[in-house]
mmCIF file of N, CA and C in Angstrom:
data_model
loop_
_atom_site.group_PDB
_atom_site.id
_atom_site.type_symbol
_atom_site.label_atom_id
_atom_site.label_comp_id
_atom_site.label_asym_id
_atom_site.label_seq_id
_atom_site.Cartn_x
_atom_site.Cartn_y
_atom_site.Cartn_z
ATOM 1 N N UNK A 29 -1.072 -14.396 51.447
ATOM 2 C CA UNK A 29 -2.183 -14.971 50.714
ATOM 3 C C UNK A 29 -1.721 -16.309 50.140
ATOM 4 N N UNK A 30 -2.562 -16.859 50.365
ATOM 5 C CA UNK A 30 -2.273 -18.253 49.905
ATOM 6 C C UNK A 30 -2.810 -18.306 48.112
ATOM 7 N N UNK A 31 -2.292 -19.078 47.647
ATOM 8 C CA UNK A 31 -3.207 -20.054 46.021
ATOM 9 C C UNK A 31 -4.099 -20.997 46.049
ATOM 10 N N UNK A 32 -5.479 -21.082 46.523
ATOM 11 C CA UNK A 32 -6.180 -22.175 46.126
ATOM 12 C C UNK A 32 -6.033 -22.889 45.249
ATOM 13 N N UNK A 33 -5.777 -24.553 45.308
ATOM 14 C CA UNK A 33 -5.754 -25.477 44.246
ATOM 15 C C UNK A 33 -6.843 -25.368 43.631
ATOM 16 N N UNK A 34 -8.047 -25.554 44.266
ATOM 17 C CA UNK A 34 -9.533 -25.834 43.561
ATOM 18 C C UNK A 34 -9.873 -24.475 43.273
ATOM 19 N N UNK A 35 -10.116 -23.628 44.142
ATOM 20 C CA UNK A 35 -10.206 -22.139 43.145
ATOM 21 C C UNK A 35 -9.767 -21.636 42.655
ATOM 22 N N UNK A 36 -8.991 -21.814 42.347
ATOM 23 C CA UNK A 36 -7.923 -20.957 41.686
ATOM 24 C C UNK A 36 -7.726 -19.409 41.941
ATOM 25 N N UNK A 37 -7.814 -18.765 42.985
ATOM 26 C CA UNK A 37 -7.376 -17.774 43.075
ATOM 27 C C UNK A 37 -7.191 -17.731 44.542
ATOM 28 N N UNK A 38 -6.123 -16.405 44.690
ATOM 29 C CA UNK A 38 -5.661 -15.877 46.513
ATOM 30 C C UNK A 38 -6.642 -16.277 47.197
ATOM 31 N N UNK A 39 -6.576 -16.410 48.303
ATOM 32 C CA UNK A 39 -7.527 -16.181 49.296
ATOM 33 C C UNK A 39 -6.327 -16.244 50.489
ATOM 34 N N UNK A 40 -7.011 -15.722 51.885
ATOM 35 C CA UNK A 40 -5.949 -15.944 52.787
ATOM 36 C C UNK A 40 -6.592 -17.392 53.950
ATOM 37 N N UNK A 41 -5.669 -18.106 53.981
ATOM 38 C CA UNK A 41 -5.289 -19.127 54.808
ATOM 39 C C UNK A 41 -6.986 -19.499 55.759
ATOM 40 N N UNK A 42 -7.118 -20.753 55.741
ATOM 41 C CA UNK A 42 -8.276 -21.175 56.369
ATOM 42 C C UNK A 42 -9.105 -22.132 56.131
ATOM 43 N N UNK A 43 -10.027 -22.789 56.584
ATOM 44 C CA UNK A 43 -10.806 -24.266 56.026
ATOM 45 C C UNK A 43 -11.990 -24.334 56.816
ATOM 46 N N UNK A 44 -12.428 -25.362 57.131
ATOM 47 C CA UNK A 44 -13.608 -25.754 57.607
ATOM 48 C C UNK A 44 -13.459 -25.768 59.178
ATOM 49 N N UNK A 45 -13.898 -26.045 60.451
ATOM 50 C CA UNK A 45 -14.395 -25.694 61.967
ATOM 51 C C UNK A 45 -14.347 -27.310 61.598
ATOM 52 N N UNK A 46 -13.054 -27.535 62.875
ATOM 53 C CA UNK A 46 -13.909 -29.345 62.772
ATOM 54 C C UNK A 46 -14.322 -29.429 64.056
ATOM 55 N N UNK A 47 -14.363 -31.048 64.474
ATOM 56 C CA UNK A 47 -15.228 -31.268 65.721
ATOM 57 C C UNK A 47 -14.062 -31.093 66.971
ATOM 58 N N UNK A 48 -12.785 -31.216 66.693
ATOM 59 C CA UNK A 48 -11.794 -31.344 68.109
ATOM 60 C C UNK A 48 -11.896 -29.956 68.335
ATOM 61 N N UNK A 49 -12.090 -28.955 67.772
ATOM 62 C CA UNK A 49 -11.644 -27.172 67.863
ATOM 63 C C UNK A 49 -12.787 -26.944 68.376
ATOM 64 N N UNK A 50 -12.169 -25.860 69.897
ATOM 65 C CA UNK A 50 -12.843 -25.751 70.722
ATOM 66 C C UNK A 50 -13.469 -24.329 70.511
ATOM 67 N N UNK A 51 -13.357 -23.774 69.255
ATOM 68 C CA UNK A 51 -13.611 -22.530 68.886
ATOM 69 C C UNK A 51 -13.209 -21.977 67.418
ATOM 70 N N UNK A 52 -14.575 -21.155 66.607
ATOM 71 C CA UNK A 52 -13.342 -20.404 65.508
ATOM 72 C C UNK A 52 -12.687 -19.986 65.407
ATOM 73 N N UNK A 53 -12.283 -19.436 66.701
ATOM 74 C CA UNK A 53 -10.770 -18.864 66.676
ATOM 75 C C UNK A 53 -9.628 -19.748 66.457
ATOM 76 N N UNK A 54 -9.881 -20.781 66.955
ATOM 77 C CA UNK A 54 -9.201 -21.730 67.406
ATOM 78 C C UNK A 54 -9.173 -22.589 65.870
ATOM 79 N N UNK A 55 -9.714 -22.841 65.226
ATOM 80 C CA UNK A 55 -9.795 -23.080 63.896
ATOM 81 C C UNK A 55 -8.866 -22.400 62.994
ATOM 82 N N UNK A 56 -9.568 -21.149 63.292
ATOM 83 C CA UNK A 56 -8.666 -20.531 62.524
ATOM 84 C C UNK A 56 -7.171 -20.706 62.409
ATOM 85 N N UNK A 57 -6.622 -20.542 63.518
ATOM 86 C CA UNK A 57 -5.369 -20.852 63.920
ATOM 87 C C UNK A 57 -4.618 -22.046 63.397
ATOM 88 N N UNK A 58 -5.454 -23.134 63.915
ATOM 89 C CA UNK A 58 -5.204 -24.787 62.945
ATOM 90 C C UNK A 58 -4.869 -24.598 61.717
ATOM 91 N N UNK A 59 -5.874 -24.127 61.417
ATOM 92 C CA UNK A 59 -6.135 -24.041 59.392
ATOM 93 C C UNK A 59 -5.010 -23.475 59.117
ATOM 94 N N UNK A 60 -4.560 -21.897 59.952
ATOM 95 C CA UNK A 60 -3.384 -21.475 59.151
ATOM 96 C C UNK A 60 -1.838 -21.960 59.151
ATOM 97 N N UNK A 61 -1.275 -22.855 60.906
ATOM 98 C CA UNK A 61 -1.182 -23.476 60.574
ATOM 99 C C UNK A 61 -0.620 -24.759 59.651
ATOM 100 N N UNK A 62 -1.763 -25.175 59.763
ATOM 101 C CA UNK A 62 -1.689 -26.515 58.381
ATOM 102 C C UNK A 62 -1.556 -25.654 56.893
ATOM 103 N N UNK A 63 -2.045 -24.999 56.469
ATOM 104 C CA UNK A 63 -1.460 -24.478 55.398
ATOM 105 C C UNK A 63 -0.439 -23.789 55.098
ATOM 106 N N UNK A 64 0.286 -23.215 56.390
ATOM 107 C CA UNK A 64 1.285 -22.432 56.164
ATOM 108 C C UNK A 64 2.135 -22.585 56.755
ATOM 109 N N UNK A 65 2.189 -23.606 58.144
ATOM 110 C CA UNK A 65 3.160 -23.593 58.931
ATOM 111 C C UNK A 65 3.608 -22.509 60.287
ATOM 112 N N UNK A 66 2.292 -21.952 60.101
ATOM 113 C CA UNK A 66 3.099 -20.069 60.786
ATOM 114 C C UNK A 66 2.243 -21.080 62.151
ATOM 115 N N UNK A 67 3.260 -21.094 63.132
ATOM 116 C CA UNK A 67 2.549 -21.556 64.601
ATOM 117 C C UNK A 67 2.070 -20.031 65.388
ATOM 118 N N UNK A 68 0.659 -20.466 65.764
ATOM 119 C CA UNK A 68 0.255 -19.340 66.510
ATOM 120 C C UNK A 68 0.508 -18.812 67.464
ATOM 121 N N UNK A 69 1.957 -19.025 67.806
ATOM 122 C CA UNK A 69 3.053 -18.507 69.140
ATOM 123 C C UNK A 69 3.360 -17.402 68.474
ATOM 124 N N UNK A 70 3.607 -17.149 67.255
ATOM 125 C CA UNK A 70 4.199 -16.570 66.246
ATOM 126 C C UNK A 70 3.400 -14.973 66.051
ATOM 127 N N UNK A 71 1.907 -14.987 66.307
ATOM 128 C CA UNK A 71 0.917 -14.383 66.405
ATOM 129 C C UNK A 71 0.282 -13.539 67.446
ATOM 130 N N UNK A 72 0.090 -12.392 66.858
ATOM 131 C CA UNK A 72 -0.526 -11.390 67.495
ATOM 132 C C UNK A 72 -1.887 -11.689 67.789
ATOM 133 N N UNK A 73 -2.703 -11.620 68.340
ATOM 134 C CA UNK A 73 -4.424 -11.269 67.567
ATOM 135 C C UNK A 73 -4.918 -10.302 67.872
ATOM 136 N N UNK A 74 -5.848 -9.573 67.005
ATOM 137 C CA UNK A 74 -5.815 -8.590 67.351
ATOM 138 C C UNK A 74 -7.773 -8.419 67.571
ATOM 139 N N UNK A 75 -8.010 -8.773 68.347
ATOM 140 C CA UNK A 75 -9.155 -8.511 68.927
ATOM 141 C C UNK A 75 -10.160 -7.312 68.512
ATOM 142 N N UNK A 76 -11.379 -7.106 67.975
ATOM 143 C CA UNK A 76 -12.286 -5.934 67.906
ATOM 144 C C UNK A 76 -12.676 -5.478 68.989
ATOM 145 N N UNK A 77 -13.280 -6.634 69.458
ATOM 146 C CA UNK A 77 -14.508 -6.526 70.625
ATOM 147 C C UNK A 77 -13.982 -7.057 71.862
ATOM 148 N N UNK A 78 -13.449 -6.185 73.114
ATOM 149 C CA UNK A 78 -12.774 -6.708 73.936
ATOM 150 C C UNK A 78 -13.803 -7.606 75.095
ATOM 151 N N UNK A 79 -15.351 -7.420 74.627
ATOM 152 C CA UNK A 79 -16.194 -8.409 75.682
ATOM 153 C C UNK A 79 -16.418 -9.901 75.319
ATOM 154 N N UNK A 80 -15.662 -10.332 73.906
ATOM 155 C CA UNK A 80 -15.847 -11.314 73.335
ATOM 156 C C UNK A 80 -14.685 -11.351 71.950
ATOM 157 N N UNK A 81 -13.649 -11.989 72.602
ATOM 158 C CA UNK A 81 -12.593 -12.500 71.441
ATOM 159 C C UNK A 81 -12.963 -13.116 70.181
ATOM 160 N N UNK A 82 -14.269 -13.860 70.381
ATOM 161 C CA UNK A 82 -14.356 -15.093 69.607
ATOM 162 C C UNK A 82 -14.787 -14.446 68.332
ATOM 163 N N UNK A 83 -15.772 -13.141 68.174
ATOM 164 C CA UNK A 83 -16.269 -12.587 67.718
ATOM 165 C C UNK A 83 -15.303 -12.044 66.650
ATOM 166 N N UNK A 84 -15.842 -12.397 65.083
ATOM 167 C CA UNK A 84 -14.272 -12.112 63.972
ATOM 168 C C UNK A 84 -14.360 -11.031 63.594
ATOM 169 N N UNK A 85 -13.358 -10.832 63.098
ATOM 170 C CA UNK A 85 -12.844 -9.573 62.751
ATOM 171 C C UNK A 85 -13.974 -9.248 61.439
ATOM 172 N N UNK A 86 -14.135 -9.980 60.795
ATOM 173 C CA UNK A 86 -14.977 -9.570 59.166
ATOM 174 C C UNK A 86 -15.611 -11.247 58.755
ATOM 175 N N UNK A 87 -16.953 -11.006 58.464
ATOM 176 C CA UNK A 87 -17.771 -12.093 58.149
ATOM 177 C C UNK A 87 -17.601 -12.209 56.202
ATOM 178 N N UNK A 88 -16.971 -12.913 55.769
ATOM 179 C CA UNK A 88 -17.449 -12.954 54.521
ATOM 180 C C UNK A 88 -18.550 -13.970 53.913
ATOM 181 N N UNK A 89 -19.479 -13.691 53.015
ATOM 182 C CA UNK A 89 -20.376 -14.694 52.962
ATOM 183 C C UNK A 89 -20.138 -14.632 51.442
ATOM 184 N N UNK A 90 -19.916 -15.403 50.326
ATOM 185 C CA UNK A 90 -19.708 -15.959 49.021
ATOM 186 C C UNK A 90 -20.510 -17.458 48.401
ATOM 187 N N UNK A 91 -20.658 -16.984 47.121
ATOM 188 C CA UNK A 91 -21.157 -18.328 46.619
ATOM 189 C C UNK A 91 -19.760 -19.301 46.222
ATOM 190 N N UNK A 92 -19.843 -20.735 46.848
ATOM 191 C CA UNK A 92 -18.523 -21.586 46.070
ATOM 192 C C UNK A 92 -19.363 -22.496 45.187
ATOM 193 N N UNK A 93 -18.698 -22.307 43.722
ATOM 194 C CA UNK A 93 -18.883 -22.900 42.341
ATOM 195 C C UNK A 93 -18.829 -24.636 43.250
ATOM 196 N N UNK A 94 -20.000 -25.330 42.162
ATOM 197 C CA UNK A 94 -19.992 -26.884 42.317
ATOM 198 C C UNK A 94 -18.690 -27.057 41.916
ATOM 199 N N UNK A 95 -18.456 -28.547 42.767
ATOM 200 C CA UNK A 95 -17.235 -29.389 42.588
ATOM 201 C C UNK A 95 -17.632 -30.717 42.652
ATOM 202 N N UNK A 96 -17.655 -31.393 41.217
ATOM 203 C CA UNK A 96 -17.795 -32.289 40.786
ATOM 204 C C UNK A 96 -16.668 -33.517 41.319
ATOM 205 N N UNK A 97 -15.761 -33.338 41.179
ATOM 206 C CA UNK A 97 -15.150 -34.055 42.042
ATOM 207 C C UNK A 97 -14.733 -34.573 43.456
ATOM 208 N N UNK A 98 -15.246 -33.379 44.266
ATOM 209 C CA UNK A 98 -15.779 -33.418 45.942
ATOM 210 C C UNK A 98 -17.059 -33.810 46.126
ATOM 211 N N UNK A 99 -17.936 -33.834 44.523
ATOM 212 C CA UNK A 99 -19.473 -34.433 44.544
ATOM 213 C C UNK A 99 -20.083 -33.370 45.915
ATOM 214 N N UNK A 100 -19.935 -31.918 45.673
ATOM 215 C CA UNK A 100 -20.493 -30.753 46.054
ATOM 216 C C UNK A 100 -21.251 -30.038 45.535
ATOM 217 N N UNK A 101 -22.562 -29.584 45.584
ATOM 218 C CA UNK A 101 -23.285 -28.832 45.027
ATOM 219 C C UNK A 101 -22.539 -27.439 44.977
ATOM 220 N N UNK A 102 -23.257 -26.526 44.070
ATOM 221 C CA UNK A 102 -23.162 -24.921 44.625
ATOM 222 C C UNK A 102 -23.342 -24.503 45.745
ATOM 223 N N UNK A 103 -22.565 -23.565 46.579
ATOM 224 C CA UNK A 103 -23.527 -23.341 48.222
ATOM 225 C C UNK A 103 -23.095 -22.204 48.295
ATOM 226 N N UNK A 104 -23.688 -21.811 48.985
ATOM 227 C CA UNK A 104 -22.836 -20.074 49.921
ATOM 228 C C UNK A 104 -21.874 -20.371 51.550
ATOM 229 N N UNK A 105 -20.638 -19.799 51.230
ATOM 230 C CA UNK A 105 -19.668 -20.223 51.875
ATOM 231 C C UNK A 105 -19.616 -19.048 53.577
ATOM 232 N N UNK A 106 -19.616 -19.312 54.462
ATOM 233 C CA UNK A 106 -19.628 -17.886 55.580
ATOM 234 C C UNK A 106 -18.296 -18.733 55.818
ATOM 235 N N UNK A 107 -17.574 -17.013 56.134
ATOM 236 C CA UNK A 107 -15.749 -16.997 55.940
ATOM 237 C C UNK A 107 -15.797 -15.976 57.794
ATOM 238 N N UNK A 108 -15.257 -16.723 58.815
ATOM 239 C CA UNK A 108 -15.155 -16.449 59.821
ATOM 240 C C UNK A 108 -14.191 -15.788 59.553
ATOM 241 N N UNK A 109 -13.683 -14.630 59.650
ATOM 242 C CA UNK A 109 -12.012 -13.807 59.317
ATOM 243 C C UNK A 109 -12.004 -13.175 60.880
ATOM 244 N N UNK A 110 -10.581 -13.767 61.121
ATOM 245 C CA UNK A 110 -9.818 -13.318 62.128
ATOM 246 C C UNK A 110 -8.580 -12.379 61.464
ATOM 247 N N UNK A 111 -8.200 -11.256 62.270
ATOM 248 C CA UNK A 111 -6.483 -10.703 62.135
ATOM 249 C C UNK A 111 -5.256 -11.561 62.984
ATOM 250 N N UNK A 112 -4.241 -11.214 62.398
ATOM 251 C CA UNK A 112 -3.720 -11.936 63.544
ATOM 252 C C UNK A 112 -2.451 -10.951 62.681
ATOM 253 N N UNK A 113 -1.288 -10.783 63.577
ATOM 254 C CA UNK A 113 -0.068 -10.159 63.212
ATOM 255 C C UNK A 113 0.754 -11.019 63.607
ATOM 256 N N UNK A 114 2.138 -10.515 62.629
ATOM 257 C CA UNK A 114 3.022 -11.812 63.377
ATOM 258 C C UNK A 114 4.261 -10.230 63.091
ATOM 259 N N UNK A 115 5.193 -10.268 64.096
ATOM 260 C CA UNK A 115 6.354 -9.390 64.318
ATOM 261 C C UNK A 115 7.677 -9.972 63.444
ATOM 262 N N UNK A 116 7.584 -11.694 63.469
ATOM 263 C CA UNK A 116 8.687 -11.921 62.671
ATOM 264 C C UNK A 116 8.345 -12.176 61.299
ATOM 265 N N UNK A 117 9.297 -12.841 60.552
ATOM 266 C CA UNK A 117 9.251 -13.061 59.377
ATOM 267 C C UNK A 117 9.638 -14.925 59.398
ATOM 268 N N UNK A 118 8.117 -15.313 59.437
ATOM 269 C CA UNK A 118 8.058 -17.084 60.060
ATOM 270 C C UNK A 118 8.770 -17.858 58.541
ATOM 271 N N UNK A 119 9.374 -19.393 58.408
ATOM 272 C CA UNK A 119 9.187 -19.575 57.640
ATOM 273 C C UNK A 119 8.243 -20.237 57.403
ATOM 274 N N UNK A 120 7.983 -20.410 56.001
ATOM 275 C CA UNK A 120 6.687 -20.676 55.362
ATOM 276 C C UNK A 120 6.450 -22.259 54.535
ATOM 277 N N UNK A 121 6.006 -23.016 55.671
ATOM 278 C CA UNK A 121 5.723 -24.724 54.785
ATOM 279 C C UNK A 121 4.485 -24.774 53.869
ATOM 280 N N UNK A 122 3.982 -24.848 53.021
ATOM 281 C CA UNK A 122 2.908 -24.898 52.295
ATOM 282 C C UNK A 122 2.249 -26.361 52.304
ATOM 283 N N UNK A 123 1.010 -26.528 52.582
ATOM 284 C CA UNK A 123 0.160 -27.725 52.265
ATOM 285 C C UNK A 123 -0.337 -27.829 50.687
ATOM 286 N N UNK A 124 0.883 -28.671 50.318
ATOM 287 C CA UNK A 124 0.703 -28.853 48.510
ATOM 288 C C UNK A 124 -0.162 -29.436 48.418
ATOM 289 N N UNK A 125 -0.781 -30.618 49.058
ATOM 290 C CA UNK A 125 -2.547 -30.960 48.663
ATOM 291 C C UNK A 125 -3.351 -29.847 48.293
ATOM 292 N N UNK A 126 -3.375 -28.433 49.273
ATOM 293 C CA UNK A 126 -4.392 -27.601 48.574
ATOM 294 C C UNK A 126 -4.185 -26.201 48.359
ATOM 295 N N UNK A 127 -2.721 -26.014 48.036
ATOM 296 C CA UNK A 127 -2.401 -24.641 48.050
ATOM 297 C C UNK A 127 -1.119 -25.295 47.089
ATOM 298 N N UNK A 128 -1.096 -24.122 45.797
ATOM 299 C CA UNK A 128 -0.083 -23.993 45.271
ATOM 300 C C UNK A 128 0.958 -23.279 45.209
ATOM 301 N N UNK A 129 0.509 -22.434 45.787
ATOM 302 C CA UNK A 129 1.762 -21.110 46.497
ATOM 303 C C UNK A 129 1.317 -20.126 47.459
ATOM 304 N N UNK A 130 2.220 -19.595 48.032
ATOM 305 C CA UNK A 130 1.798 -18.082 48.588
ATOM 306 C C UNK A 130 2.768 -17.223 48.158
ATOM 307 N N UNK A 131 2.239 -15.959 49.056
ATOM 308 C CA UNK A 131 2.856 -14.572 48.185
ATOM 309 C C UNK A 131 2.702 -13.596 49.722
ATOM 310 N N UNK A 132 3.641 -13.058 50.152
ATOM 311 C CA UNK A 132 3.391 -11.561 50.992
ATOM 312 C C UNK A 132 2.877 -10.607 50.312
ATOM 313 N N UNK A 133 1.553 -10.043 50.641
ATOM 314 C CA UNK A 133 0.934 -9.251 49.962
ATOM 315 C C UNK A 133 0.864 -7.635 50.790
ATOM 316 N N UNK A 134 1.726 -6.960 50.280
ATOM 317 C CA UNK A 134 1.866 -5.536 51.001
ATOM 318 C C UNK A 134 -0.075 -4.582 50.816
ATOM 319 N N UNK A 135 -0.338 -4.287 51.818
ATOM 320 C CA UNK A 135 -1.376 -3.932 51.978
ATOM 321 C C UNK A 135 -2.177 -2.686 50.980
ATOM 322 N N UNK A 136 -1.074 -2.074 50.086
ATOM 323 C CA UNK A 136 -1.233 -1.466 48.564
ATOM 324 C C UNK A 136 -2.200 -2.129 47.761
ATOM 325 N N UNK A 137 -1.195 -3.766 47.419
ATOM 326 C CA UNK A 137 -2.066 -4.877 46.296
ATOM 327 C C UNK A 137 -3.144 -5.012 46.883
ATOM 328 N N UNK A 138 -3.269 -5.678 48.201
ATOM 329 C CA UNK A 138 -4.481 -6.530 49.230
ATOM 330 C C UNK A 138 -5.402 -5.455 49.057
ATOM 331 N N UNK A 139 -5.453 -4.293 48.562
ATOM 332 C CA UNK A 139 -6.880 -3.412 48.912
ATOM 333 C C UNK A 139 -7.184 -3.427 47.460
ATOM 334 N N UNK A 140 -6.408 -3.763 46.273
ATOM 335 C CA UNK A 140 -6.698 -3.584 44.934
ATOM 336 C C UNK A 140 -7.832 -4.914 44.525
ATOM 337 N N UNK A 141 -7.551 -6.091 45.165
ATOM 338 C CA UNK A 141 -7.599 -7.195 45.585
ATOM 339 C C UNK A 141 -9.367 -7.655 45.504
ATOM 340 N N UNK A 142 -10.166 -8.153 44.476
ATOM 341 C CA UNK A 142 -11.396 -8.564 44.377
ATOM 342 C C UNK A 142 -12.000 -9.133 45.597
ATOM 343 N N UNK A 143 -12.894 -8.485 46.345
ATOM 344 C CA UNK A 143 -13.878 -9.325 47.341
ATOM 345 C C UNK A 143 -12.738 -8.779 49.025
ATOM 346 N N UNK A 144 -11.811 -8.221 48.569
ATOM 347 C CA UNK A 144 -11.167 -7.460 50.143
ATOM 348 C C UNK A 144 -11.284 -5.838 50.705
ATOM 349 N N UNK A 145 -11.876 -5.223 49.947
ATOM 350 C CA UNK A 145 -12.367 -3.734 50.118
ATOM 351 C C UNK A 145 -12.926 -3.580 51.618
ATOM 352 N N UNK A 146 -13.606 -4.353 51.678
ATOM 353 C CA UNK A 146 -14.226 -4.377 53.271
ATOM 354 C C UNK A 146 -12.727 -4.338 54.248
ATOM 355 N N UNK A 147 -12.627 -5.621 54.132
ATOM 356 C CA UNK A 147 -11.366 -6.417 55.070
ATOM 357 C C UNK A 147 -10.054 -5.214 54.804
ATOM 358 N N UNK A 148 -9.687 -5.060 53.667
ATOM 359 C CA UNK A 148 -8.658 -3.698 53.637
ATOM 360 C C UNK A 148 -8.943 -2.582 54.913
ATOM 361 N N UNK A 149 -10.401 -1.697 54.329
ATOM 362 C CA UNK A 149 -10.941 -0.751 55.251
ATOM 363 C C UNK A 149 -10.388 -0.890 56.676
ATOM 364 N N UNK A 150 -10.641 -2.567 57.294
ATOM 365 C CA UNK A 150 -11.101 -2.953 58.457
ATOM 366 C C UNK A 150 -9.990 -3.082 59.089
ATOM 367 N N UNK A 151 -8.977 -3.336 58.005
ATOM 368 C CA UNK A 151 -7.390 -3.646 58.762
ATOM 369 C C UNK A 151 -6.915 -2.044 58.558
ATOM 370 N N UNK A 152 -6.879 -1.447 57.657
ATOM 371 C CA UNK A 152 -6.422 0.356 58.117
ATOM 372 C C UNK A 152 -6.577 1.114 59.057
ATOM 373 N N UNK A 153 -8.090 0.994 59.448
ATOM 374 C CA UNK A 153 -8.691 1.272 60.942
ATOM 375 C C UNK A 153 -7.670 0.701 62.116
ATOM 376 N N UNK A 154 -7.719 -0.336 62.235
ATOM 377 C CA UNK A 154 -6.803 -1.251 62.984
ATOM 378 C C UNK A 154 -5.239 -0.381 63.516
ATOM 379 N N UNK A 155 -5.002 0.141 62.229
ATOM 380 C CA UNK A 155 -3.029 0.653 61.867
ATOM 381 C C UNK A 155 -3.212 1.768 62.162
ATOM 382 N N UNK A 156 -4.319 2.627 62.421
ATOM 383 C CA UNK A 156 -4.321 3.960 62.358
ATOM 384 C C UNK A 156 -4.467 4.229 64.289
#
């Protein structure tokens, strides 16, 4: 889990779909990435729906608070969530522009974890 600068709280790794990415998956991957350094060689994915990869693992949809300084209204945010596993233990570069730390979060905390109850569920299924 990463530290949002501007929100101030966890969230895991990810950003906006730009125009070169030939897919959200493929986004996804970028985003994490640029925030973390973990190259997606590094990565498992772990697919739901084997007639369509692209298709994410868990849709989150949230309101993000105005930001006066991005001169952003209030909006509702849709959170494309992919899984992805990684076997090693990558190291970890952080993008200090917008992340102030991360943390390995053993899947105990991550289900205690505000707004991940779904995504917990969804990754247990997965392990079982």
């Amino acid at each position: 889990m990463i530290h949002h600068k501007t929100l101030k709280r966890h969230l895991q790794p990810g950003g906006h779909i730009d125009l070169l990415d030939k897919s959200p998956l493929e986004a996804a991957k970028r985003e994490l990435f640029e925030e973390t350094g973990i190259d997606s060689i590094l990565l498992e994915y772990k697919c739901l729906y084997s007639f369509d990869e692209l298709i994410p693992f868990n849709i989150s949809v949230h309101m993000i608070p105005e930001n006066i300084e991005k001169k952003e209204d209030a909006h509702y945010h849709y959170d494309l969530q992919y899984l992805f596993f990684c076997q090693q233990n990558p190291n970890i570069i952080i993008d200090t522009n917008e992340v102030n730390s991360y943390e390995w979060v053993s899947l105990d905390i991550f289900k205690e974890m505000p707004g991940y109850e779904n995504v917990f569920r969804k990754i247990k299924k997965q392990l079982q």
